[in-house]
Amino acid sequence: MRSVEAQLLHRPPGLSVGEIVRHLLAVQAQDVTAAYLAFRARSATVTVADVEAAWRDREIVRTWGPRGTLHFVHTDDLPWIHALTRNATNTTRRLHQEGVTGDDLLPLIDRTLAGQGPLTKAELAERLAGRASGQGIVHLVALAAHHGLAVLGPPRGGKPTYVHAADWLGAPIVPEPDRDRALTELAHRYRRAHHPSTPEDLAAWSGLPLGAARTAWSLAGPPAAVGLPASTQLVRLAPAFDEYLLGWKSRDPILPAEHARKVFPGGGILRPVVLVDGMIAGVWGRKGSEVTVSPFGEPAPGPQLDAEIADVRRFLG
């Protein structure tokens, strides 16, 4: 069974937001609230304000990462992660689909963002003066991110913001030039947070071709022995898109096949889950301060589940 300890779901004390991100390698963050809840699941003391402070202080950055999906990444890790995960193929295709064309797209978004600080999509639309609209604007920023020129800033008024990397980080992101070094680091760090795992898991998580994942695995040498205790009576409310669900190629070891559609109903929806001793034992949701749990079978142990529900309410205020 997957190790909840390797994923920090046993909530070791004293870890900061930055330390959690560095250990996990990246925290999926296309849904910001779900990403915040991923920190809560791994720390009894980290608050929303702590996550926002780490983001605002540039310790962590929200950007396109593994699989071309938005993640929180530690700033120190940006060069080598960027070197391995940047891929403009899908971005270019989506720009054409949105009708955003021209030979000047990169310089266009570069000068539109430069020196402006974080801008909302509406503000970018105004500055782009009709060259892009809607999701075309986001894909245009993604093109800049592919070249190390853009990241996402903290939300403003509930809206995402986009900012030039030089404005936010002091300089554009320069990819690690030594690919073998980057691959070695990737395999070391991935295996530390994903135990047990295989090169196939690494390929699925990172978006790299299987051959590159196998090369990374080989460069990193034999996996270190992991002496982690078996978890017992650990109940955790994990958010949608949590790394514990998406960090491996298959969810079969933790999700009984007969319940898979309850977690992944289709249409890109992934429901928050109840973990009991590392297995998915139900789904949960919230509306305002109300948290509802739908177990697949026997309810999770009462006191632990009650404590988790109370902690989600505490965390989200």
mmCIF file of N, CA, C and O in Angstrom, residues 2-38:
data_model
loop_
_atom_site.group_PDB
_atom_site.id
_atom_site.type_symbol
_atom_site.label_atom_id
_atom_site.label_comp_id
_atom_site.label_asym_id
_atom_site.label_seq_id
_atom_site.Cartn_x
_atom_site.Cartn_y
_atom_site.Cartn_z
ATOM 1 N N ARG A 2 0.370 2.322 -0.586
ATOM 2 C CA ARG A 2 1.121 3.559 -0.593
ATOM 3 C C ARG A 2 1.369 4.061 0.824
ATOM 4 O O ARG A 2 0.543 3.885 1.715
ATOM 5 N N SER A 3 2.483 4.722 0.976
ATOM 6 C CA SER A 3 2.836 5.224 2.295
ATOM 7 C C SER A 3 2.248 6.605 2.531
ATOM 8 O O SER A 3 2.596 7.567 1.844
ATOM 9 N N VAL A 4 1.386 6.712 3.513
ATOM 10 C CA VAL A 4 0.855 8.025 3.868
ATOM 11 C C VAL A 4 1.938 8.858 4.542
ATOM 12 O O VAL A 4 1.889 10.096 4.513
ATOM 13 N N GLU A 5 2.932 8.181 5.146
ATOM 14 C CA GLU A 5 4.033 8.924 5.775
ATOM 15 C C GLU A 5 4.901 9.603 4.726
ATOM 16 O O GLU A 5 5.318 10.753 4.896
ATOM 17 N N ALA A 6 5.199 8.897 3.644
ATOM 18 C CA ALA A 6 5.989 9.514 2.574
ATOM 19 C C ALA A 6 5.281 10.740 2.028
ATOM 20 O O ALA A 6 5.921 11.712 1.606
ATOM 21 N N GLN A 7 3.952 10.744 2.056
ATOM 22 C CA GLN A 7 3.156 11.872 1.595
ATOM 23 C C GLN A 7 2.860 12.896 2.697
ATOM 24 O O GLN A 7 2.113 13.844 2.489
ATOM 25 N N LEU A 8 3.437 12.672 3.882
ATOM 26 C CA LEU A 8 3.292 13.581 5.028
ATOM 27 C C LEU A 8 1.882 13.629 5.579
ATOM 28 O O LEU A 8 1.531 14.542 6.344
ATOM 29 N N LEU A 9 1.052 12.642 5.240
ATOM 30 C CA LEU A 9 -0.327 12.660 5.723
ATOM 31 C C LEU A 9 -0.453 12.275 7.194
ATOM 32 O O LEU A 9 -1.538 12.379 7.764
ATOM 33 N N HIS A 10 0.653 11.849 7.797
ATOM 34 C CA HIS A 10 0.637 11.630 9.244
ATOM 35 C C HIS A 10 0.877 12.939 9.999
ATOM 36 O O HIS A 10 0.906 12.975 11.216
ATOM 37 N N ARG A 11 1.066 14.035 9.258
ATOM 38 C CA ARG A 11 1.185 15.395 9.786
ATOM 39 C C ARG A 11 2.348 15.538 10.766
ATOM 40 O O ARG A 11 2.157 15.877 11.936
ATOM 41 N N PRO A 12 3.577 15.334 10.307
ATOM 42 C CA PRO A 12 4.727 15.539 11.198
ATOM 43 C C PRO A 12 4.788 16.988 11.646
ATOM 44 O O PRO A 12 4.510 17.898 10.853
ATOM 45 N N PRO A 13 5.131 17.241 12.911
ATOM 46 C CA PRO A 13 5.099 18.618 13.426
ATOM 47 C C PRO A 13 6.246 19.455 12.882
ATOM 48 O O PRO A 13 7.305 18.954 12.514
ATOM 49 N N GLY A 14 5.996 20.762 12.834
ATOM 50 C CA GLY A 14 7.073 21.711 12.586
ATOM 51 C C GLY A 14 7.370 22.041 11.145
ATOM 52 O O GLY A 14 8.245 22.874 10.881
ATOM 53 N N LEU A 15 6.682 21.433 10.186
ATOM 54 C CA LEU A 15 6.992 21.704 8.787
ATOM 55 C C LEU A 15 6.354 23.013 8.327
ATOM 56 O O LEU A 15 5.183 23.267 8.590
ATOM 57 N N SER A 16 7.125 23.805 7.610
ATOM 58 C CA SER A 16 6.596 25.045 7.035
ATOM 59 C C SER A 16 5.953 24.755 5.688
ATOM 60 O O SER A 16 6.083 23.660 5.126
ATOM 61 N N VAL A 17 5.284 25.764 5.139
ATOM 62 C CA VAL A 17 4.676 25.625 3.811
ATOM 63 C C VAL A 17 5.740 25.277 2.780
ATOM 64 O O VAL A 17 5.579 24.355 1.970
ATOM 65 N N GLY A 18 6.848 25.993 2.792
ATOM 66 C CA GLY A 18 7.912 25.732 1.834
ATOM 67 C C GLY A 18 8.489 24.345 1.967
ATOM 68 O O GLY A 18 8.804 23.690 0.959
ATOM 69 N N GLU A 19 8.636 23.861 3.191
ATOM 70 C CA GLU A 19 9.182 22.517 3.413
ATOM 71 C C GLU A 19 8.230 21.442 2.903
ATOM 72 O O GLU A 19 8.660 20.419 2.367
ATOM 73 N N ILE A 20 6.938 21.662 3.069
ATOM 74 C CA ILE A 20 5.961 20.701 2.556
ATOM 75 C C ILE A 20 6.037 20.636 1.038
ATOM 76 O O ILE A 20 6.063 19.557 0.441
ATOM 77 N N VAL A 21 6.099 21.802 0.391
ATOM 78 C CA VAL A 21 6.181 21.829 -1.074
ATOM 79 C C VAL A 21 7.456 21.150 -1.548
ATOM 80 O O VAL A 21 7.441 20.343 -2.487
ATOM 81 N N ARG A 22 8.570 21.429 -0.916
ATOM 82 C CA ARG A 22 9.846 20.839 -1.342
ATOM 83 C C ARG A 22 9.822 19.327 -1.174
ATOM 84 O O ARG A 22 10.346 18.598 -2.011
ATOM 85 N N HIS A 23 9.218 18.843 -0.076
ATOM 86 C CA HIS A 23 9.167 17.398 0.135
ATOM 87 C C HIS A 23 8.303 16.728 -0.921
ATOM 88 O O HIS A 23 8.685 15.706 -1.492
ATOM 89 N N LEU A 24 7.132 17.298 -1.194
ATOM 90 C CA LEU A 24 6.218 16.696 -2.165
ATOM 91 C C LEU A 24 6.677 16.913 -3.603
ATOM 92 O O LEU A 24 6.163 16.278 -4.512
ATOM 93 N N LEU A 25 7.625 17.842 -3.805
ATOM 94 C CA LEU A 25 8.188 18.191 -5.106
ATOM 95 C C LEU A 25 7.328 19.228 -5.803
ATOM 96 O O LEU A 25 7.846 20.181 -6.368
ATOM 97 N N ALA A 26 6.022 19.071 -5.771
ATOM 98 C CA ALA A 26 5.088 20.068 -6.300
ATOM 99 C C ALA A 26 3.712 19.734 -5.730
ATOM 100 O O ALA A 26 3.414 18.579 -5.449
ATOM 101 N N VAL A 27 2.888 20.764 -5.568
ATOM 102 C CA VAL A 27 1.527 20.590 -5.049
ATOM 103 C C VAL A 27 0.556 21.081 -6.113
ATOM 104 O O VAL A 27 0.576 22.260 -6.486
ATOM 105 N N GLN A 28 -0.271 20.174 -6.629
ATOM 106 C CA GLN A 28 -1.185 20.550 -7.705
ATOM 107 C C GLN A 28 -2.089 21.689 -7.248
ATOM 108 O O GLN A 28 -2.647 21.657 -6.158
ATOM 109 N N ALA A 29 -2.226 22.711 -8.131
ATOM 110 C CA ALA A 29 -2.872 23.945 -7.677
ATOM 111 C C ALA A 29 -3.717 24.607 -8.750
ATOM 112 O O ALA A 29 -3.826 25.833 -8.794
ATOM 113 N N GLN A 30 -4.355 23.817 -9.631
ATOM 114 C CA GLN A 30 -5.287 24.470 -10.546
ATOM 115 C C GLN A 30 -6.513 24.952 -9.790
ATOM 116 O O GLN A 30 -7.171 25.901 -10.207
ATOM 117 N N ASP A 31 -6.835 24.320 -8.673
ATOM 118 C CA ASP A 31 -7.885 24.762 -7.754
ATOM 119 C C ASP A 31 -7.176 25.233 -6.484
ATOM 120 O O ASP A 31 -6.655 24.427 -5.719
ATOM 121 N N VAL A 32 -7.149 26.551 -6.267
ATOM 122 C CA VAL A 32 -6.341 27.098 -5.182
ATOM 123 C C VAL A 32 -6.847 26.635 -3.817
ATOM 124 O O VAL A 32 -6.056 26.277 -2.935
ATOM 125 N N THR A 33 -8.169 26.608 -3.618
ATOM 126 C CA THR A 33 -8.695 26.161 -2.325
ATOM 127 C C THR A 33 -8.337 24.711 -2.055
ATOM 128 O O THR A 33 -7.965 24.351 -0.931
ATOM 129 N N ALA A 34 -8.423 23.868 -3.074
ATOM 130 C CA ALA A 34 -8.021 22.473 -2.907
ATOM 131 C C ALA A 34 -6.544 22.384 -2.560
ATOM 132 O O ALA A 34 -6.138 21.560 -1.711
ATOM 133 N N ALA A 35 -5.716 23.213 -3.182
ATOM 134 C CA ALA A 35 -4.287 23.204 -2.848
ATOM 135 C C ALA A 35 -4.067 23.622 -1.398
ATOM 136 O O ALA A 35 -3.250 23.028 -0.683
ATOM 137 N N TYR A 36 -4.791 24.639 -0.938
ATOM 138 C CA TYR A 36 -4.686 25.029 0.471
ATOM 139 C C TYR A 36 -5.031 23.853 1.382
ATOM 140 O O TYR A 36 -4.360 23.606 2.393
ATOM 141 N N LEU A 37 -6.086 23.133 1.026
ATOM 142 C CA LEU A 37 -6.518 22.007 1.850
ATOM 143 C C LEU A 37 -5.507 20.861 1.821
ATOM 144 O O LEU A 37 -5.451 20.056 2.766
ATOM 145 N N ALA A 38 -4.704 20.771 0.762
ATOM 146 C CA ALA A 38 -3.639 19.769 0.732
ATOM 147 C C ALA A 38 -2.596 20.063 1.809
ATOM 148 O O ALA A 38 -2.031 19.136 2.411
#
